[in-house]
Every structure is written in structure tokens, then in C-alpha cells.
Short mmCIF file of C-alpha atoms in Angstrom, two decimals:
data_model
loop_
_atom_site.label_atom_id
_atom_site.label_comp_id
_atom_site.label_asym_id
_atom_site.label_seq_id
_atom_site.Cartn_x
_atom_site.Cartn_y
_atom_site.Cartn_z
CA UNK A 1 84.10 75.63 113.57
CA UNK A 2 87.52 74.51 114.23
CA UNK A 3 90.16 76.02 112.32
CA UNK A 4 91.21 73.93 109.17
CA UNK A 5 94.48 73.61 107.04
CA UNK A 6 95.09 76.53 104.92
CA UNK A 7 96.87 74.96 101.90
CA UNK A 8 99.32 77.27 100.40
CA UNK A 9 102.60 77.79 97.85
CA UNK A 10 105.14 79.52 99.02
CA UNK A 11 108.19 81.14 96.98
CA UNK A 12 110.92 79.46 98.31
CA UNK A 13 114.00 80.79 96.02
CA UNK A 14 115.26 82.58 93.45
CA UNK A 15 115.84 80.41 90.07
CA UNK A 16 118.56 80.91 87.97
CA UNK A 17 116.56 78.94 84.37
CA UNK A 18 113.30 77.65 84.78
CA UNK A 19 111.63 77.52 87.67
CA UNK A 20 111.48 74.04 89.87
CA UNK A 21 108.68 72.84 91.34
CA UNK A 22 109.89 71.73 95.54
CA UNK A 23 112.94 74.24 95.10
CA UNK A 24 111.80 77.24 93.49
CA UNK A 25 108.17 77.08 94.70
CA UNK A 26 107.07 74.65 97.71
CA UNK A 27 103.20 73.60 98.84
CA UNK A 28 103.11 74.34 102.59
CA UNK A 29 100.02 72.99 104.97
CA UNK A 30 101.80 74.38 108.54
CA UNK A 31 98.95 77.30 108.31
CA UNK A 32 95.21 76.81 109.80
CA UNK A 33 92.49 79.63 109.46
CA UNK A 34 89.34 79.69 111.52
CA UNK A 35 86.93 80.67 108.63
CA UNK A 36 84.45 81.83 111.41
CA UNK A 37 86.36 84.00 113.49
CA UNK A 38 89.62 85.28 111.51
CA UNK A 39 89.49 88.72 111.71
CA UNK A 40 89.04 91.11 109.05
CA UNK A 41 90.11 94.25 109.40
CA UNK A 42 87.41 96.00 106.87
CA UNK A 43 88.08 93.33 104.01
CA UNK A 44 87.03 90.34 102.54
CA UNK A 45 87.55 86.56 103.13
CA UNK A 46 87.77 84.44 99.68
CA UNK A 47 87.64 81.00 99.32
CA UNK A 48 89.86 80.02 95.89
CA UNK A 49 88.74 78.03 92.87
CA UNK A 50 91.17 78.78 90.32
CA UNK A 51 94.26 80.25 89.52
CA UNK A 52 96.16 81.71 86.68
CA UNK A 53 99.70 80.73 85.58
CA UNK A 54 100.75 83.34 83.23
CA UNK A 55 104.23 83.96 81.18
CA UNK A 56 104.69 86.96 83.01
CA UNK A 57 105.13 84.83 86.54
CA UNK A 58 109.10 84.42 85.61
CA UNK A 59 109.37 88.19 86.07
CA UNK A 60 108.24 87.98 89.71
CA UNK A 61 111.09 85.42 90.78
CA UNK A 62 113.74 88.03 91.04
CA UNK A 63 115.59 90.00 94.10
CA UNK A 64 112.94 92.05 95.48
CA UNK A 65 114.91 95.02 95.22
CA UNK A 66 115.26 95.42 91.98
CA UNK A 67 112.05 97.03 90.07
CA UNK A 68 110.19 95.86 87.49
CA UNK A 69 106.39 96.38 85.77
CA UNK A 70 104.99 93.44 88.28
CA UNK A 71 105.97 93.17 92.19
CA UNK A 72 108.07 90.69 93.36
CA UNK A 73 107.52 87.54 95.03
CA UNK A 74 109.42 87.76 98.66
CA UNK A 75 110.86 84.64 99.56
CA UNK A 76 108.66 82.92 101.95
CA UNK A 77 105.12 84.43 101.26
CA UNK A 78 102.22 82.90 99.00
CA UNK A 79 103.13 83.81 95.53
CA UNK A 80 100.00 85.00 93.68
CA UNK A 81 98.14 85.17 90.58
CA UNK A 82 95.36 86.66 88.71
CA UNK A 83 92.29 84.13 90.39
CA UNK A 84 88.69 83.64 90.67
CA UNK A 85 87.14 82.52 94.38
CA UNK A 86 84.35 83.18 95.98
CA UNK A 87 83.15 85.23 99.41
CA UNK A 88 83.20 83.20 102.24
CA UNK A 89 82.93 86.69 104.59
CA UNK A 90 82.86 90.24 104.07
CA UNK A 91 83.15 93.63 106.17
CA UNK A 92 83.98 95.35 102.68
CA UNK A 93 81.16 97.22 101.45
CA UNK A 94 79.92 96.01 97.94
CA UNK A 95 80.97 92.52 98.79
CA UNK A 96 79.02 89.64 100.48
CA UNK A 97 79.12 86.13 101.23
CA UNK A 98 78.81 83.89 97.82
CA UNK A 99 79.76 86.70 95.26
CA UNK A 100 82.81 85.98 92.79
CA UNK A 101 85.54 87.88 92.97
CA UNK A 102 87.84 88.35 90.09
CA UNK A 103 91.19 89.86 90.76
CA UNK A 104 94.80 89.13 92.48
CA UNK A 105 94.94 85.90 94.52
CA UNK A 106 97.56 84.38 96.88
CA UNK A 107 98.16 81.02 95.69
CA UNK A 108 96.49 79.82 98.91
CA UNK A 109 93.38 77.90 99.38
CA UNK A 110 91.63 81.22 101.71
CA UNK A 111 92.93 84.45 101.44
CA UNK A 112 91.89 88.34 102.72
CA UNK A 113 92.92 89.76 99.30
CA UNK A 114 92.84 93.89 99.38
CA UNK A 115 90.35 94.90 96.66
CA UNK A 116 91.80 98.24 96.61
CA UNK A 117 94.88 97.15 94.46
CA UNK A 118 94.90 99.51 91.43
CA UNK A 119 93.87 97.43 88.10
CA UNK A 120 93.84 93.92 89.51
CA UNK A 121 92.17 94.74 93.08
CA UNK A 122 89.33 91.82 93.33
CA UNK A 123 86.10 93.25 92.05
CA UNK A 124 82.86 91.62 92.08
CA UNK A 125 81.61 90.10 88.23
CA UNK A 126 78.46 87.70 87.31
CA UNK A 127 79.26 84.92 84.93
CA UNK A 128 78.34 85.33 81.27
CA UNK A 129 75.38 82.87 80.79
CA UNK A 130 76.97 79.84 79.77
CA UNK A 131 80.75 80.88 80.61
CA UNK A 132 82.47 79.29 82.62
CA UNK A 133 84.07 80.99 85.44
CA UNK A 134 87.46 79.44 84.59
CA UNK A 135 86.99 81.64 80.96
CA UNK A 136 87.86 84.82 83.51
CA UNK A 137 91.44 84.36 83.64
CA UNK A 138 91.94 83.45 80.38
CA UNK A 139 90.51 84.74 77.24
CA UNK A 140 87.42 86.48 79.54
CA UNK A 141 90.06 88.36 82.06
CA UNK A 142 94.03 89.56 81.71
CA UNK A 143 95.03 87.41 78.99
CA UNK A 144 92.16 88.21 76.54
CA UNK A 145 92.32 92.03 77.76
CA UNK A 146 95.37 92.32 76.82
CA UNK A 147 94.44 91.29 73.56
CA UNK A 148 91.73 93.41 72.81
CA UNK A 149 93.50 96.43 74.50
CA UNK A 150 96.53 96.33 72.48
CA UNK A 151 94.91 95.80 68.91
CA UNK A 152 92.20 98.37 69.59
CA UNK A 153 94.91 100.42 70.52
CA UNK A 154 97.85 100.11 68.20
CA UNK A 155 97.52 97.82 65.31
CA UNK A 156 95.24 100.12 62.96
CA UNK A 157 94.08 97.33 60.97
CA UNK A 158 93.24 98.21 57.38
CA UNK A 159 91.42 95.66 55.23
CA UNK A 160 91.57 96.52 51.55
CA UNK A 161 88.60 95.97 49.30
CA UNK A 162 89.00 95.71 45.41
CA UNK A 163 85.88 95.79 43.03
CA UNK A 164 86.19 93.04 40.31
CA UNK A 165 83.61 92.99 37.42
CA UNK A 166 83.18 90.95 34.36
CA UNK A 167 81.19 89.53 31.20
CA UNK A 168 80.45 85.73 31.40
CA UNK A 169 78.30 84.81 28.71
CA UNK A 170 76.36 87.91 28.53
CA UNK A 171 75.63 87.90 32.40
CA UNK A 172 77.39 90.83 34.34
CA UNK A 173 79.02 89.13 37.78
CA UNK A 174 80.44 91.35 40.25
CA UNK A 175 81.98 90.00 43.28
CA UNK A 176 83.65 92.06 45.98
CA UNK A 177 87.42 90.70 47.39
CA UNK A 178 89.16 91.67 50.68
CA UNK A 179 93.22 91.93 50.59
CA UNK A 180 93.92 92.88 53.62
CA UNK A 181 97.06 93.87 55.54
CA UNK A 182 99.23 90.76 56.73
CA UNK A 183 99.86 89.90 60.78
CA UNK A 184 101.95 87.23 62.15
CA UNK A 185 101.43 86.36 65.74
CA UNK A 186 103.60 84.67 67.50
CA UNK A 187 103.29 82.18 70.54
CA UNK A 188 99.45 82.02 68.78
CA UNK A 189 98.18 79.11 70.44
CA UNK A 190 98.17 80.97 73.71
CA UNK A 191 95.17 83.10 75.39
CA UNK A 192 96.57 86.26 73.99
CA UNK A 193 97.61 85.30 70.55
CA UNK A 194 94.73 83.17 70.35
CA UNK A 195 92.26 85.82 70.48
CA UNK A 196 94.54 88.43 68.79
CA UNK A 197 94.42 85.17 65.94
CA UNK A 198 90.55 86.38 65.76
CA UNK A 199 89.96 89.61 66.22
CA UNK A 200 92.73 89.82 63.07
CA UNK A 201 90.15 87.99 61.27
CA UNK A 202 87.81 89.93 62.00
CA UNK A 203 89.25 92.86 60.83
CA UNK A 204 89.53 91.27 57.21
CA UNK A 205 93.50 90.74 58.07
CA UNK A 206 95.59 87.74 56.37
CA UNK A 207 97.11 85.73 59.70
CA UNK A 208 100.51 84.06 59.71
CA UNK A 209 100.78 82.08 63.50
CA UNK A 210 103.70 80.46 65.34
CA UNK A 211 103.35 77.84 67.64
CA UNK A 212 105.43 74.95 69.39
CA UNK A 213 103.50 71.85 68.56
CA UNK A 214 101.48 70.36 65.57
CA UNK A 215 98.51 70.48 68.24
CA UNK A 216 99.33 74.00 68.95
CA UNK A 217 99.61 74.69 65.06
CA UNK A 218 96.26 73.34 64.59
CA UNK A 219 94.63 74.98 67.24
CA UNK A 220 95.88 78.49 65.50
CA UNK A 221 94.04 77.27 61.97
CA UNK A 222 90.79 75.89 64.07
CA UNK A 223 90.71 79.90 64.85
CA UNK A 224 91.41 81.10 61.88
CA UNK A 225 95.18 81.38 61.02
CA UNK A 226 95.45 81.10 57.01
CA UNK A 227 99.27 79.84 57.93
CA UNK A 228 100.36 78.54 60.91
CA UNK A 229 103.47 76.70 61.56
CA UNK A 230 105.84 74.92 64.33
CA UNK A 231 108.40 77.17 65.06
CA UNK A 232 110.48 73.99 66.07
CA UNK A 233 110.54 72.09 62.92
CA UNK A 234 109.84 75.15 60.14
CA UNK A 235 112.23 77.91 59.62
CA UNK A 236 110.55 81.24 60.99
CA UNK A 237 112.60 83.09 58.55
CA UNK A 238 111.54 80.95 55.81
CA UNK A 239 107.72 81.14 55.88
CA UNK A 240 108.08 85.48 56.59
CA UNK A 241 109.78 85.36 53.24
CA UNK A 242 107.29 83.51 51.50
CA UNK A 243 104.10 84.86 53.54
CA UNK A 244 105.24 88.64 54.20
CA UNK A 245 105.84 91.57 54.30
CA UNK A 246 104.11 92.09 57.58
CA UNK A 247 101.95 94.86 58.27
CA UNK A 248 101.69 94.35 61.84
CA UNK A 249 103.57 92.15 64.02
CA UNK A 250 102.12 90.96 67.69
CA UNK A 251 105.07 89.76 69.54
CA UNK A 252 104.86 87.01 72.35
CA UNK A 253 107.96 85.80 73.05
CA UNK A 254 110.95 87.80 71.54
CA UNK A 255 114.48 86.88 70.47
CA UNK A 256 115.18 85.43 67.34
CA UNK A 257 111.56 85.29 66.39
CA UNK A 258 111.23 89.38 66.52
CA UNK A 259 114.71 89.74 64.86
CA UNK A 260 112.92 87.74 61.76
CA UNK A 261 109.76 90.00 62.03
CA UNK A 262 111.84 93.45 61.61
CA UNK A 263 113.96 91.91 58.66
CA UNK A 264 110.13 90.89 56.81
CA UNK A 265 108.35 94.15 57.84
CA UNK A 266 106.75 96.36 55.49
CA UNK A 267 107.58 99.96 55.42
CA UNK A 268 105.77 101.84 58.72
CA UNK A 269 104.89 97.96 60.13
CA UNK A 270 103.38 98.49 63.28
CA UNK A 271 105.27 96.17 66.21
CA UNK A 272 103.16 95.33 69.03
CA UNK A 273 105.40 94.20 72.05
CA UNK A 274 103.47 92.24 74.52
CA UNK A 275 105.58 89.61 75.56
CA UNK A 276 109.16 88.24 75.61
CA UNK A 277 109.16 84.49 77.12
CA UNK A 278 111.74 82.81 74.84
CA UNK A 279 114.09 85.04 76.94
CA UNK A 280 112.50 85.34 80.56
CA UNK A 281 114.60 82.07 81.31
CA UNK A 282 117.91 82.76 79.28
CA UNK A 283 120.73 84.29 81.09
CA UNK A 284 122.17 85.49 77.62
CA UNK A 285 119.60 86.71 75.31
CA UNK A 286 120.52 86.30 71.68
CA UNK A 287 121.82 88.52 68.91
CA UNK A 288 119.49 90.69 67.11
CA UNK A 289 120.83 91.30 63.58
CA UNK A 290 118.35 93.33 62.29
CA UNK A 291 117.69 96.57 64.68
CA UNK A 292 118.74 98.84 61.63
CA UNK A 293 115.76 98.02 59.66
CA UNK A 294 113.68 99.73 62.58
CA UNK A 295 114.78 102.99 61.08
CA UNK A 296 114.89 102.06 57.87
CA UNK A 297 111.58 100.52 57.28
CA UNK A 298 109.57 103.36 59.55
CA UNK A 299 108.67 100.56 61.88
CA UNK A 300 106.66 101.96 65.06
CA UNK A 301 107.06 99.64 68.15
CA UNK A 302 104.53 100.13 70.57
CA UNK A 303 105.74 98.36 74.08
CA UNK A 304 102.75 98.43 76.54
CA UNK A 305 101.05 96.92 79.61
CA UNK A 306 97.61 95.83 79.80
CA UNK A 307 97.10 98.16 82.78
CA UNK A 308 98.03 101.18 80.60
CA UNK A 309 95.25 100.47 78.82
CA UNK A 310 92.72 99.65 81.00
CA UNK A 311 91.09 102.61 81.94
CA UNK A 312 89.80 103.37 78.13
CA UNK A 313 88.99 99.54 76.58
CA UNK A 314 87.81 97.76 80.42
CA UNK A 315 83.87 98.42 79.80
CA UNK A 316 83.81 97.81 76.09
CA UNK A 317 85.78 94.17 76.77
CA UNK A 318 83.64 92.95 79.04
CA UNK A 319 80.33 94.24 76.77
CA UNK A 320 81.70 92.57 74.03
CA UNK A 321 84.03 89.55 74.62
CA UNK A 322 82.20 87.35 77.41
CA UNK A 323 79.37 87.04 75.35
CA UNK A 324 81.38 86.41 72.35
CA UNK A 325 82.91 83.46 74.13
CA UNK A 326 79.91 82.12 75.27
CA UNK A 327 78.39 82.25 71.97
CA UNK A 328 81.44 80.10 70.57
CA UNK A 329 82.05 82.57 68.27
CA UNK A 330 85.17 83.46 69.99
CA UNK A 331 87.12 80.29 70.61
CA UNK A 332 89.24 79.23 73.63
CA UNK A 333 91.16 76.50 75.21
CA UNK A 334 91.92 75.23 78.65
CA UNK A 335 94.88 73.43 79.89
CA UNK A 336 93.68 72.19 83.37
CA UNK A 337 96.16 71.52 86.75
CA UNK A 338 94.33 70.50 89.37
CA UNK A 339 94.97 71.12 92.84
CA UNK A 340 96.81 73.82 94.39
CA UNK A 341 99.82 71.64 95.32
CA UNK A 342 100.51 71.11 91.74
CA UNK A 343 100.61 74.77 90.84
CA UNK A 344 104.61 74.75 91.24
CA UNK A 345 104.50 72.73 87.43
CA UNK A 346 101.64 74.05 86.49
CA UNK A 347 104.00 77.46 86.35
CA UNK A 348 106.83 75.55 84.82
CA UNK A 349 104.80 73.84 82.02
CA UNK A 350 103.73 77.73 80.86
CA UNK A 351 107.61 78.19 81.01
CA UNK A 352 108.55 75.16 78.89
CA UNK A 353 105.53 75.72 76.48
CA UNK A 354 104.29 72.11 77.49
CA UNK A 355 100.97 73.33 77.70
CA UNK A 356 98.21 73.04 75.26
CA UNK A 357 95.98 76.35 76.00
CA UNK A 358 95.23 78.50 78.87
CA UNK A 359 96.90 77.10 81.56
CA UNK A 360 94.31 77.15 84.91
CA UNK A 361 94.85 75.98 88.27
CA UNK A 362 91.56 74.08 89.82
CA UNK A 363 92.32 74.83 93.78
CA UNK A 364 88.79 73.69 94.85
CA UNK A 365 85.26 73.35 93.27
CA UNK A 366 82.00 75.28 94.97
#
């Protein structure tokens, strides 16, 4: 076989705001592979079919010296993602031609990924019955991981139940009610505060959501969200006061929004710090007014990374949440790019909060 274009975006410079799609990131075709004959080397050749675009991404597009909890992008390379594709060729034992692979991904149409990265090395999975692959970056993979990790882990739900019994004519009615602890969840449309949403639910828990849109804001009640509101046209501040104290707090996207969360806690609220994106693009941040209330309401803050986590939640999230999600009783949404030359705005769109679920990246089909 003759070799063939290798389609492929590069990182092309550092941005100073939101990314740009042609100046910060670039789709390059100058590269050909020979699928037949490229060597090796002991790993695995992938063919890609989708791609993540995560929040996180913004972190990457810095000077490569300076650390950070994700690796840079290096000017002039593939910039990569969280992916699904599937084996084209393998010399990597456990691996062979037509498995999927789950795991890191250049943003390039063929790849020889190393699947000896800790965490996010590509690993072999079968598809949940009625899941589609597509699911595994979202609320199936990272994003939904990270959702399950950090609420297992941190947010000690409690759910309260009360005993209420009466006379009525004669007849003795007892009915049982749950008052459970209050969570608000911000940026809850997305894959992670989606699912955080319902497994909040299903710990008995009253759920207060933020979102940007009236579609996003509906998407967080069609989950179960017993208030959910756009940040954009309702005062944040406003609905804590009336909906709050908060017991637990998930926090996607920082700033002003986590500054209103500390001055509504309850006394020993637990803060789960997961993501920061209102301020991944700002060169200024924003005032916090509130950081004395940390001390004085006991509030515990528990920053962490999915990968912390990994090693003690991995097996129980994929026995329990693919099949969940299959079932429907989970819910999810997709926000679909296709082709890899668009995945330059498909990245920006996740910036700007322009899109309307999961954001995925269709590179090729089967």
C-alpha cells in the first residue's frame, strides 16, 4: 500500500486569551504514513475515531518549561487528547489488530501512542452493550471518572430521614421523608457536573446547578437538578441565599462563582475543587472577598486530580457506570465536531462554553 496523508493538528503558538483556531492550533496534511510498513518499535499502530476536548486543554498551551499537573504541548507537535481508535497493527503484547484502545491520543488521524503512560496509557476496553464508543471520553472515561472519584471520595453525602406519623380519620398513615444535605454544582451541564448532578440524587441530596444557557439549565433539571439556573442572567449570589446553606460544593470553574459558595456554606461544608475554567483564559483573576469564611465556617477544600484517585475507584467505575449509561439510567449528552481539521474550534467552543454537552471530535468512522 502506498503511503497516505496523515492528517494532523499541530500546536502552533502560545495564546495569550482564548485559544484561535489557524493561529493557536493549525491542521497540517505535509505528513504520509505507510500503514503497512511503518515501523514499530514494540508498540502499537491506532487508527483514530474520536477525540476529547476537555477544559483542562487551556492548561497545556503554556511555555513548556514551566510545570504544571498536565504536560505541555511543544510548539510544533500533534497536540493530544484523551481518544478512542482502533488497532490497525500491533508488536505490543495484549494488543491486536481491531481492538479499541482507550487512552492518550495525538490529535492525528494514525498514531503509535505508548500504552505505558501512567493513568492514561491506551489500554484495551469492550464496549458496554449498547454504548456507544463515543460515551468513553465523556461520562464512560475521564470526565465521568472524575466524577465518581471525587464524590466517592470527598463529599460524604448524608441524606437525612425524618419519620412523620398521623391520625386521618381514624386511619394511622405513616410516610417516610428524605431532607437531605444541599449541593450546588457548578458548570452542571458538563460531563462532570452532569453526572456529579446524579449521583447527588442518588444519594438523597437536594441539587442547586449553574449553567450558561436556558438549554444548558434544562439539561441540569432533565437530570435531576431541583434548581438550576443561568449564571448569565440570575444572580449566583442571589439563588445561594435563597437555596443554601450548602453542604457540599463541587466546583467547575472558579472565580466569582466559588467566592459566592464560601460566603453560603454551612459550617464544615465540604469544597470539592475540580476545575477552574472561568479563569484558565483571564490574565487577571478576580477578587475573592470571602477567603475568611474558610476558617470561620470549618470549610474543608479538597483540591484533587482524577489520577490521584484512580488506583482505588478505576474497577468499581467501570462495573458500575457503563452499564448505568447504557441502561439510560444515567443520562448524557454529546456535542459532536466532526472531522479532525475542525478540532482547533472544537477546543475553543469548550473554552467559550458554546457547547451544549460533551464536546467529541469524530476524526473518522470504522
Amino acid at each position: 500500500m502506498a503511503p497516505i496523508t496523515n492528517g494532523r493538528t499541530l500546536f502552533n503558538e502560545i495564546p495569550t486569551g482564548f485559544p484561535e483556531p489557524g493561529k493557536t492550533t493549525v491542521y497540517d496534511t505535509s505528513q504520509t504514513i505507510d500503514l503497512e510498513n511503518v515501523p514499530l518499535n514494540g508498540g502499537v499502530l491506532v487508527k483514530t475515531l474520536v477525540l476529547s476536548a476537555d477544559p483542562y486543554m487551556r492548561v497545556q498551551m503554556r511555555p513548556a518549561h514551566i510545570e504544571s499537573y498536565m504536560p505541555p504541548f511543544i510548539v510544533g507537535q500533534p497536540i493530544f487528547s484523551l481518544g478512542v481508535g482502533k488497532v490497525i497493527r500491533s508488536e505490543k503484547e495484549g494488543f491486536k489488530a481491531g481492538d479499541y484502545v482507550y487512552g492518550l491520543l495525538d490529535h492525528a488521524e494514525y498514531s503509535i501512542p505508548s500504552p505505558d503512560v501512567p493513568i492514561f496509557g491506551i489500554i484495551v476496553f469492550k464496549p458496554e452493550p449498547g454504548l456507544r464508543y463515543s460515551a468513553y471520553i465523556g461520562a464512560g472515561g475521564m470526565p465521568g471518572q472524575t466524577s465518581y472519584y471525587g464524590w466517592k471520595e470527598y463529599a460524604n453525602a448524608k441524606a437525612v430521614c425524618h419519620l412523620l406519623s398521623h391520625v386521618f380519620l381514624e386511619i394511622l398513615l405513616s410516610a417516610v421523608f428524605f431532607q437531605g444535605e444541599t449541593v450546588f454544582v457548578s458548570g452542571g451541564a458538563g460531563p462532570v457536573g452532569s453526572l456529579v448532578i446524579q449521583l447527588a440524587k442518588q444519594d438523597g441530596l437536594k441539587v442547586i446547578a449553574s449553567a450558561g444557557s436556558d438549554e444548558k439549565v434544562q439539561f441540569c433539571k432533565d437530570v435531576g437538578a431541583d434548581v438550576a439556573f443561568n449564571y448569565k442572567t440570575t444572580s449566583t449570589l442571589d439563588v445561594l441565599r435563597k437555596e443554601g446553606p450548602l453542604n457540599i460544593y463541587w466546583d467547575n470553574v472558579g472565580g466569582t462563582t466559588l467566592d459566592a459558595a464560601i460566603e453560603n456554606a454551612a459550617n464544615h461544608a465540604r469544597f470539592l475543587e475540580c476545575g477552574a475554567i472561568s479563569q484558565y483564559n483571564s490574565k487577571d483573576g478576580v477578587k475573592m472577598k470571602n477567603l475568611d469564611q474558610i476558617y470561620a465556617r470549618r470549610i474543608i477544600l479538597y483540591g484533587f486530580l482524577v489520577s490521584d484517585l484512580a488506583p482505588k475507584w478505576q474497577e468499581e467505575f467501570y462495573k458500575v457506570i457503563p452499564k448505568k449509561l447504557a441502561s439510560g439510567e444515567f443520562k448524557f449528552t454529546e456535542d459532536v465536531t466532526n472531522g479532525l481539521e475542525n478540532s482547533g474550534q472544537a477546543i475553543r467552543d469548550v473554552q467559550t462554553g458554546t457547547n451544549t454537552g460533551k464536546k467529541v471530535i469524530v476524526v473518522a468512522q470504522e
